Coordinates of C-alpha atoms and ligand atoms in Angstrom, one line a residue:
M23 CA 0.0 0.0 0.0
T24 CA 1.2 3.5 -0.9
L25 CA -0.2 6.9 0.3
V26 CA 0.5 9.6 -2.3
R27 CA 0.1 13.3 -1.2
G28 CA -0.4 16.0 -3.8
T29 CA -2.8 18.3 -5.7
F30 CA -4.7 16.0 -8.0
L31 CA -6.6 17.4 -11.0
D32 CA -8.8 15.1 -13.2
T33 CA -12.0 15.0 -15.2
P34 CA -14.1 11.9 -14.5
V35 CA -17.0 13.8 -16.0
A36 CA -16.4 15.6 -19.3
G37 CA -16.0 19.3 -18.9
E38 CA -16.0 19.2 -15.0
L39 CA -12.6 19.7 -13.3
R40 CA -12.2 17.9 -10.0
T41 CA -9.5 18.9 -7.5
L42 CA -8.2 17.0 -4.5
D43 CA -5.5 18.6 -2.3
G44 CA -5.0 15.5 -0.3
V45 CA -4.1 11.8 -0.5
L46 CA -4.6 8.8 -2.8
Q47 CA -4.2 5.4 -1.3
V48 CA -2.9 3.0 -3.9
E49 CA -2.8 -0.8 -3.6
D50 CA -1.6 -3.2 -6.3
G51 CA -1.6 -0.4 -8.7
V52 CA -5.2 0.6 -8.1
V53 CA -6.6 3.7 -6.3
V54 CA -8.5 2.3 -3.3
A55 CA -9.3 5.4 -1.4
R56 CA -8.9 9.2 -1.7
G57 CA -9.6 12.2 0.6
P58 CA -8.2 15.0 2.6
A59 CA -4.8 14.5 4.2
Q60 CA -6.1 14.4 7.8
D61 CA -8.1 11.2 7.0
F62 CA -4.8 9.3 6.3
P63 CA -1.6 8.5 8.1
A64 CA 1.6 10.3 6.9
A65 CA 2.0 9.9 3.1
D66 CA 4.8 7.7 1.7
V67 CA 5.2 9.8 -1.5
D68 CA 5.0 13.6 -1.3
L69 CA 4.2 15.2 -4.6
R70 CA 3.3 18.6 -3.3
G71 CA 4.5 21.5 -5.5
G72 CA 3.0 21.4 -8.9
V73 CA 0.0 19.3 -9.9
V74 CA -0.7 15.6 -10.4
L75 CA -2.8 14.7 -13.5
P76 CA -4.0 11.3 -14.8
G77 CA -1.4 9.8 -17.1
L78 CA -1.9 11.3 -20.6
V79 CA -3.4 9.2 -23.3
D80 CA -2.1 9.6 -26.9
T81 CA -4.6 8.0 -29.4
H82 CA -2.5 8.5 -32.5
V83 CA 1.3 8.5 -32.8
H84 CA 3.7 6.9 -35.3
Y85 CA 6.6 4.9 -33.8
P86 CA 8.8 5.0 -36.9
Q87 CA 8.6 8.8 -37.3
V88 CA 10.5 10.1 -34.3
R89 CA 13.4 11.2 -36.4
A90 CA 11.0 12.7 -39.0
I91 CA 9.7 15.3 -36.5
G92 CA 10.0 18.9 -37.8
G93 CA 9.6 18.4 -41.6
L94 CA 7.7 21.6 -42.1
G95 CA 6.5 23.2 -45.3
M96 CA 4.7 20.4 -47.1
P97 CA 1.1 19.1 -47.4
L98 CA 0.3 15.5 -46.4
L99 CA 1.1 13.6 -49.6
D100 CA 4.4 15.4 -50.2
W101 CA 5.4 15.1 -46.6
L102 CA 4.8 11.4 -46.7
D103 CA 7.0 11.0 -49.8
R104 CA 9.8 13.2 -48.7
C105 CA 9.9 12.8 -44.9
A106 CA 7.9 10.0 -43.4
L107 CA 8.2 7.1 -45.8
P108 CA 12.0 7.2 -46.4
E109 CA 12.4 7.1 -42.7
E110 CA 9.9 4.2 -42.3
C111 CA 11.9 2.2 -44.8
K112 CA 14.9 2.3 -42.5
L113 CA 13.1 0.2 -39.9
A114 CA 13.7 -2.9 -42.0
A115 CA 17.0 -3.1 -40.2
P116 CA 16.4 -4.6 -36.7
A117 CA 19.2 -2.6 -35.0
Y118 CA 17.8 0.7 -36.4
A119 CA 14.3 -0.3 -35.4
A120 CA 15.4 -1.1 -31.8
A121 CA 17.2 2.3 -31.5
V122 CA 14.1 4.1 -32.7
A123 CA 11.8 2.1 -30.4
T124 CA 13.9 3.2 -27.5
E125 CA 13.8 6.8 -28.5
F126 CA 10.1 6.6 -29.2
V127 CA 9.0 5.0 -25.9
D128 CA 11.3 7.4 -24.0
G129 CA 9.8 10.4 -25.8
L130 CA 6.3 9.4 -24.8
V131 CA 7.2 8.8 -21.2
R132 CA 9.1 12.0 -20.9
A133 CA 6.0 13.9 -22.1
G134 CA 3.9 12.2 -19.4
T135 CA 2.1 9.9 -21.7
T136 CA 1.3 6.6 -20.0
T137 CA -1.1 5.0 -22.6
A138 CA -0.8 5.2 -26.4
L139 CA -2.4 3.8 -29.5
V140 CA 0.7 3.5 -31.6
F141 CA 0.9 3.3 -35.4
G142 CA 3.5 0.5 -35.7
S143 CA 5.9 -0.2 -38.6
H144 CA 5.4 -2.0 -41.9
F145 CA 8.1 -4.5 -40.7
A146 CA 7.0 -7.2 -38.2
T147 CA 10.5 -7.3 -36.6
A148 CA 10.2 -3.6 -35.9
V149 CA 6.8 -4.0 -34.3
D150 CA 8.3 -6.7 -32.1
A151 CA 11.0 -4.2 -31.1
L152 CA 8.3 -1.6 -30.1
F153 CA 6.3 -4.0 -28.0
T154 CA 9.5 -5.3 -26.4
E155 CA 10.7 -1.8 -25.4
A156 CA 7.2 -0.7 -24.2
A157 CA 7.0 -3.8 -22.0
R158 CA 10.5 -3.2 -20.6
V159 CA 9.7 0.4 -19.7
G160 CA 6.1 -0.2 -18.6
L161 CA 4.2 1.9 -21.1
R162 CA 0.5 0.9 -21.7
V163 CA 0.6 0.4 -25.5
T164 CA -1.8 -0.8 -28.2
S165 CA -0.1 -1.2 -31.6
G166 CA 0.3 -3.5 -34.6
L167 CA 1.7 -4.1 -38.0
V168 CA 1.0 -1.3 -40.5
V169 CA -0.1 -2.8 -43.8
S170 CA -0.4 -1.4 -47.4
D171 CA -0.3 -3.1 -50.8
R172 CA -0.3 -0.1 -53.2
L173 CA 1.1 3.4 -53.7
L174 CA 4.0 3.3 -51.2
P175 CA 7.7 2.4 -51.8
A176 CA 8.0 -1.3 -52.7
E177 CA 9.8 -2.3 -49.5
L178 CA 6.8 -1.1 -47.5
L179 CA 4.2 -3.2 -49.4
T180 CA 2.7 -6.6 -48.4
D181 CA -0.1 -8.7 -49.7
P182 CA -3.4 -9.8 -48.0
A183 CA -2.2 -13.3 -47.1
R184 CA 1.1 -12.2 -45.6
A185 CA -0.6 -9.3 -43.7
L186 CA -2.9 -11.8 -42.1
R187 CA -0.2 -14.2 -41.3
E188 CA 2.2 -11.7 -39.8
G189 CA -0.6 -10.0 -37.9
R190 CA -1.7 -13.3 -36.4
E191 CA 1.9 -14.0 -35.3
L192 CA 2.4 -10.6 -33.7
A193 CA -1.0 -10.8 -31.9
A194 CA -0.1 -14.2 -30.6
R195 CA 3.0 -12.8 -29.1
W196 CA 1.6 -9.5 -27.7
H197 CA -2.1 -9.2 -27.6
G198 CA -3.3 -9.2 -24.0
V199 CA 0.2 -9.8 -22.8
G200 CA 1.0 -7.5 -19.8
R201 CA -0.1 -4.0 -20.8
S202 CA 0.1 -4.7 -24.6
R203 CA -2.8 -5.1 -27.0
Y204 CA -2.9 -5.5 -30.7
A205 CA -4.2 -3.0 -33.2
V206 CA -5.2 -4.0 -36.8
T207 CA -3.6 -1.1 -38.8
P208 CA -4.0 -0.5 -42.5
R209 CA -2.0 2.6 -43.2
F210 CA -4.9 4.4 -44.9
S211 CA -7.4 3.1 -47.4
L212 CA -5.6 5.0 -50.2
S213 CA -2.6 2.6 -49.8
C214 CA -4.8 -0.5 -49.5
S215 CA -6.7 -2.7 -52.0
A216 CA -10.2 -3.9 -51.1
E217 CA -8.6 -7.4 -50.6
L218 CA -6.1 -6.1 -48.1
L219 CA -8.8 -4.3 -46.1
E220 CA -10.8 -7.6 -46.1
S221 CA -7.8 -9.4 -44.7
C222 CA -7.7 -6.7 -42.0
A223 CA -11.3 -7.4 -41.2
A224 CA -10.6 -11.2 -41.0
L225 CA -7.8 -10.5 -38.5
L226 CA -9.9 -8.1 -36.4
Q227 CA -12.7 -10.7 -36.1
E228 CA -10.3 -13.3 -34.9
L229 CA -8.8 -11.2 -32.1
D230 CA -11.0 -10.7 -29.0
G231 CA -10.6 -7.1 -27.7
A232 CA -8.3 -5.9 -30.5
V233 CA -8.4 -2.3 -31.7
F234 CA -8.8 -1.1 -35.3
T235 CA -7.0 2.1 -36.3
S236 CA -6.3 4.0 -39.5
H237 CA -6.5 7.5 -41.0
V238 CA -9.4 9.3 -42.5
N239 CA -10.3 12.6 -44.2
E240 CA -7.0 14.3 -43.4
N241 CA -6.3 16.4 -46.5
L242 CA -8.5 17.4 -49.4
A243 CA -6.2 16.0 -52.1
E244 CA -6.1 12.7 -50.2
V245 CA -9.8 12.6 -49.8
A246 CA -10.3 13.1 -53.5
A247 CA -7.9 10.3 -54.3
V248 CA -9.6 7.9 -51.9
E249 CA -12.9 8.9 -53.5
Q250 CA -11.6 7.7 -56.9
L251 CA -10.2 4.5 -55.5
H252 CA -12.9 3.3 -53.1
G253 CA -15.8 5.7 -53.1
G254 CA -16.3 7.3 -49.7
Y255 CA -13.4 7.4 -47.2
V256 CA -15.4 6.3 -44.1
D257 CA -17.3 3.8 -46.2
S258 CA -14.0 2.2 -47.4
Y259 CA -13.6 0.9 -43.8
D260 CA -17.3 0.6 -42.9
E261 CA -18.1 -1.6 -45.8
R262 CA -15.6 -4.2 -44.5
A263 CA -17.0 -4.0 -40.9
L264 CA -13.9 -2.4 -39.6
L265 CA -15.7 0.3 -37.7
G266 CA -17.0 -0.3 -34.2
P267 CA -16.5 1.0 -30.6
R268 CA -12.9 -0.3 -30.6
S269 CA -12.0 1.7 -33.7
V270 CA -10.0 4.9 -33.8
L271 CA -9.7 6.9 -37.0
A272 CA -7.1 9.7 -37.0
H273 CA -7.8 13.3 -38.2
D274 CA -11.3 13.5 -39.9
V275 CA -10.7 17.1 -40.7
H276 CA -13.0 17.0 -43.8
P277 CA -15.9 14.7 -43.0
T278 CA -19.3 14.8 -44.7
D279 CA -22.4 14.9 -42.4
G280 CA -23.3 11.4 -43.5
E281 CA -19.8 10.2 -42.5
L282 CA -20.1 11.7 -39.1
D283 CA -23.5 9.9 -38.7
V284 CA -21.8 6.6 -39.6
L285 CA -19.0 7.1 -37.1
A286 CA -21.5 7.9 -34.4
L287 CA -23.7 4.9 -35.2
R288 CA -20.6 2.6 -35.0
G289 CA -19.3 4.2 -31.8
T290 CA -16.0 4.8 -33.6
A291 CA -13.7 7.5 -32.1
V292 CA -11.7 10.1 -33.8
A293 CA -8.2 11.0 -32.9
H294 CA -7.8 14.8 -33.3
C295 CA -4.2 15.7 -34.0
P296 CA -4.1 19.5 -34.0
T297 CA -0.4 20.3 -34.3
S298 CA -0.2 17.9 -37.3
N299 CA -3.3 19.5 -38.9
A300 CA -1.6 22.9 -38.5
A301 CA 1.9 21.9 -39.6
L302 CA 0.7 20.1 -42.8
G303 CA -2.0 22.8 -43.4
S304 CA -4.6 20.0 -43.4
G305 CA -7.3 22.3 -41.9
L306 CA -9.1 23.3 -38.7
F307 CA -10.8 20.3 -37.0
P308 CA -14.7 20.6 -37.0
L309 CA -15.1 19.6 -33.3
R310 CA -18.5 21.2 -33.0
R311 CA -19.8 19.0 -35.9
H312 CA -18.3 15.9 -34.3
R313 CA -19.9 16.7 -30.9
A314 CA -23.3 17.6 -32.6
A315 CA -23.3 14.2 -34.4
G316 CA -22.3 12.3 -31.2
V317 CA -18.8 11.2 -32.4
R318 CA -16.3 10.5 -29.6
V319 CA -13.1 12.6 -30.0
A320 CA -9.7 12.4 -28.2
L321 CA -6.2 13.8 -28.8
G322 CA -3.3 12.4 -30.7
S323 CA 0.2 13.8 -31.2
D324 CA 0.6 12.3 -34.6
V325 CA 4.4 12.4 -34.3
G326 CA 6.2 12.9 -36.7
A327 CA 3.8 15.2 -38.6
G328 CA 2.8 16.5 -35.2
T329 CA 5.5 18.6 -33.6
G330 CA 6.3 16.7 -30.5
F331 CA 5.0 14.1 -27.9
S332 CA 3.4 16.5 -25.4
L333 CA -0.3 16.2 -25.2
L334 CA -0.3 19.5 -23.3
K335 CA 0.9 21.2 -26.6
E336 CA -1.8 19.3 -28.5
G337 CA -4.4 20.5 -26.0
L338 CA -3.3 24.1 -26.5
Q339 CA -3.3 23.7 -30.3
A340 CA -6.8 22.2 -30.1
Y341 CA -7.9 25.3 -28.2
F342 CA -6.2 27.6 -30.8
A343 CA -7.9 25.8 -33.7
Q344 CA -11.4 26.2 -32.2
Q345 CA -10.7 29.9 -31.5
L346 CA -9.6 30.4 -35.1
L347 CA -12.8 28.7 -36.4
G348 CA -14.8 31.6 -34.9
A349 CA -18.5 30.9 -34.8
E350 CA -18.0 27.4 -36.2
G351 CA -15.5 26.6 -33.4
L352 CA -16.2 25.1 -30.0
P353 CA -14.6 27.1 -27.2
L354 CA -12.6 24.8 -25.0
T355 CA -12.1 25.2 -21.2
P356 CA -9.1 23.9 -19.3
A357 CA -11.2 21.1 -18.1
D358 CA -12.2 20.2 -21.7
L359 CA -8.5 20.1 -22.6
L360 CA -7.6 17.8 -19.7
H361 CA -10.6 15.5 -20.5
L362 CA -9.5 15.3 -24.2
A363 CA -6.0 14.4 -23.1
T364 CA -6.9 11.8 -20.5
A365 CA -10.4 10.3 -20.0
A366 CA -11.6 10.8 -23.6
G367 CA -8.5 9.0 -24.8
A368 CA -8.9 6.1 -22.4
D369 CA -12.5 5.9 -23.5
A370 CA -11.6 5.9 -27.2
L371 CA -9.2 3.0 -26.6
G372 CA -11.7 0.9 -24.6
L373 CA -9.8 1.5 -21.4
G374 CA -12.1 4.0 -19.8
D375 CA -12.9 1.7 -16.9
Q376 CA -9.2 1.4 -16.0
V377 CA -7.4 4.7 -16.7
G378 CA -8.0 8.3 -17.6
H379 CA -8.9 9.7 -14.2
L380 CA -8.0 9.0 -10.6
S381 CA -11.2 7.8 -9.0
V382 CA -11.4 4.9 -6.6
G383 CA -11.1 1.7 -8.6
M384 CA -9.0 3.1 -11.3
R385 CA -5.3 2.2 -12.1
F386 CA -2.8 4.7 -10.7
D387 CA -1.5 6.0 -14.0
A388 CA -0.3 9.5 -13.3
V389 CA 2.0 12.4 -14.3
W390 CA 3.5 14.8 -11.8
L391 CA 4.1 18.2 -13.3
R392 CA 6.5 20.3 -11.2
P393 CA 8.1 23.0 -13.2
P394 CA 11.7 23.9 -12.7
E395 CA 12.0 26.6 -10.0
G396 CA 12.0 30.0 -11.6
S397 CA 10.7 28.8 -14.9
T398 CA 7.8 30.8 -16.4
L399 CA 5.3 28.0 -15.6
D400 CA 6.6 27.9 -12.0
V401 CA 6.1 31.7 -11.7
V402 CA 2.6 31.8 -13.1
L403 CA 1.4 28.7 -11.2
R404 CA 2.3 30.4 -8.0
S405 CA -0.1 33.2 -8.9
A406 CA -2.9 31.0 -10.2
A407 CA -6.4 32.1 -9.1
G408 CA -7.6 28.5 -8.6
P409 CA -7.5 25.0 -10.1
D410 CA -9.0 26.0 -13.5
D411 CA -6.5 28.9 -13.9
A412 CA -3.6 26.6 -12.8
L413 CA -4.7 24.0 -15.4
A414 CA -4.9 26.7 -18.1
K415 CA -1.4 27.8 -17.3
V416 CA -0.2 24.2 -17.5
F417 CA -1.6 23.8 -21.0
A418 CA -0.3 27.2 -22.0
L419 CA 3.3 26.7 -20.8
G420 CA 3.8 23.0 -19.8
G421 CA 5.9 20.4 -21.6
P422 CA 8.3 17.5 -21.1
A423 CA 10.7 19.7 -19.1
D424 CA 8.0 20.0 -16.3
V425 CA 7.4 16.2 -16.0
A426 CA 8.9 15.3 -12.6
G427 CA 7.4 11.8 -12.3
V428 CA 5.4 9.3 -14.3
W429 CA 3.5 6.2 -12.9
V430 CA 1.8 3.3 -14.6
D431 CA -0.2 0.8 -12.4
G432 CA 1.2 2.5 -9.3
T433 CA 4.8 1.9 -10.4
R434 CA 7.0 4.9 -11.0
I435 CA 8.5 4.5 -14.5
R436 CA 10.2 7.9 -14.6
G437 CA 11.5 10.6 -12.2
Ligands
LIG12 ZN1 -1.0 9.6 -38.6

């Protein structure tokens, strides 16, 4: 049993910030009691100074693209050709993949991310390297083999039978093992034949509790190309029964109303990746339309098109995007940003009964933000008018440099 003292901020209910200046009692990785400090004996772990948030949940991030971060100045399809795909080809070499896996997992943890839905590699050996490193460090990860059979460089291509076989083998090694789960991951329907998407559907059906993830409606040129190949973008997945409550589609910057209705009907979640959308000029995310249609939305960093691993930065950029949309935007409060970065992500990944907030019965996945003394965040937090104001300052100024400790299942994995 561990007693943790601190200022805990979380959002078990969307849009409502809950604050506890007190103690969490953690047993076997689970929060078993919480309350004011006077109700408990002296704490074992003192996290006073700064704030403790639920571990951040990244619902869309590309493992092979760590070293591609910062390729600015291109729209999606040019960026893929010039930045992302050449880097992804390098993961064919196991030693290179292992090095990138180490950098990637470390980057997530340094940013305070404890749970991630990770776009894997096109190479099965590299996907093994990711799962191995995530398990070694303790990160809660859902990932899988990325598959494509058209459009991409030849070394990244597979075929339906091989995709099914390699996916089965990886899932047998990793799905439901420790904190790892498998995600069936066609890159995007533009790089997939109908037959390959059908093999993805076959694998998804075989794997109990697996996640489906891909991209959708990111960029107008991409949407038009998918339209030519498959008809509708959302339909290209839905027609193969790939969309359900365990499905997460990244971006959806340019959906039709009909597509939003399909996503809502299937219970499929959207990973909103605001720095990527801005960096690639993909567009401003129509959050209001998603909410109105009843589509679940969470945050993704989309590294390497996104500009870093911090979901605090993604939260701030999500806020900016809604401000820039004017009357079409949905003004976001600090509590909304925290919810998007934690509980909404856990919910999108089917983990909402385990992580995403710090209620009794939940796993103790947490990040302690204690800015360096004298830093601007430290200075402004000291003058915060209350918890909402403090949280706004955290999103405005916080980043990996402020992460003083990270816990998964009650075990400190950093700091
Ligand atoms: Zn992506």
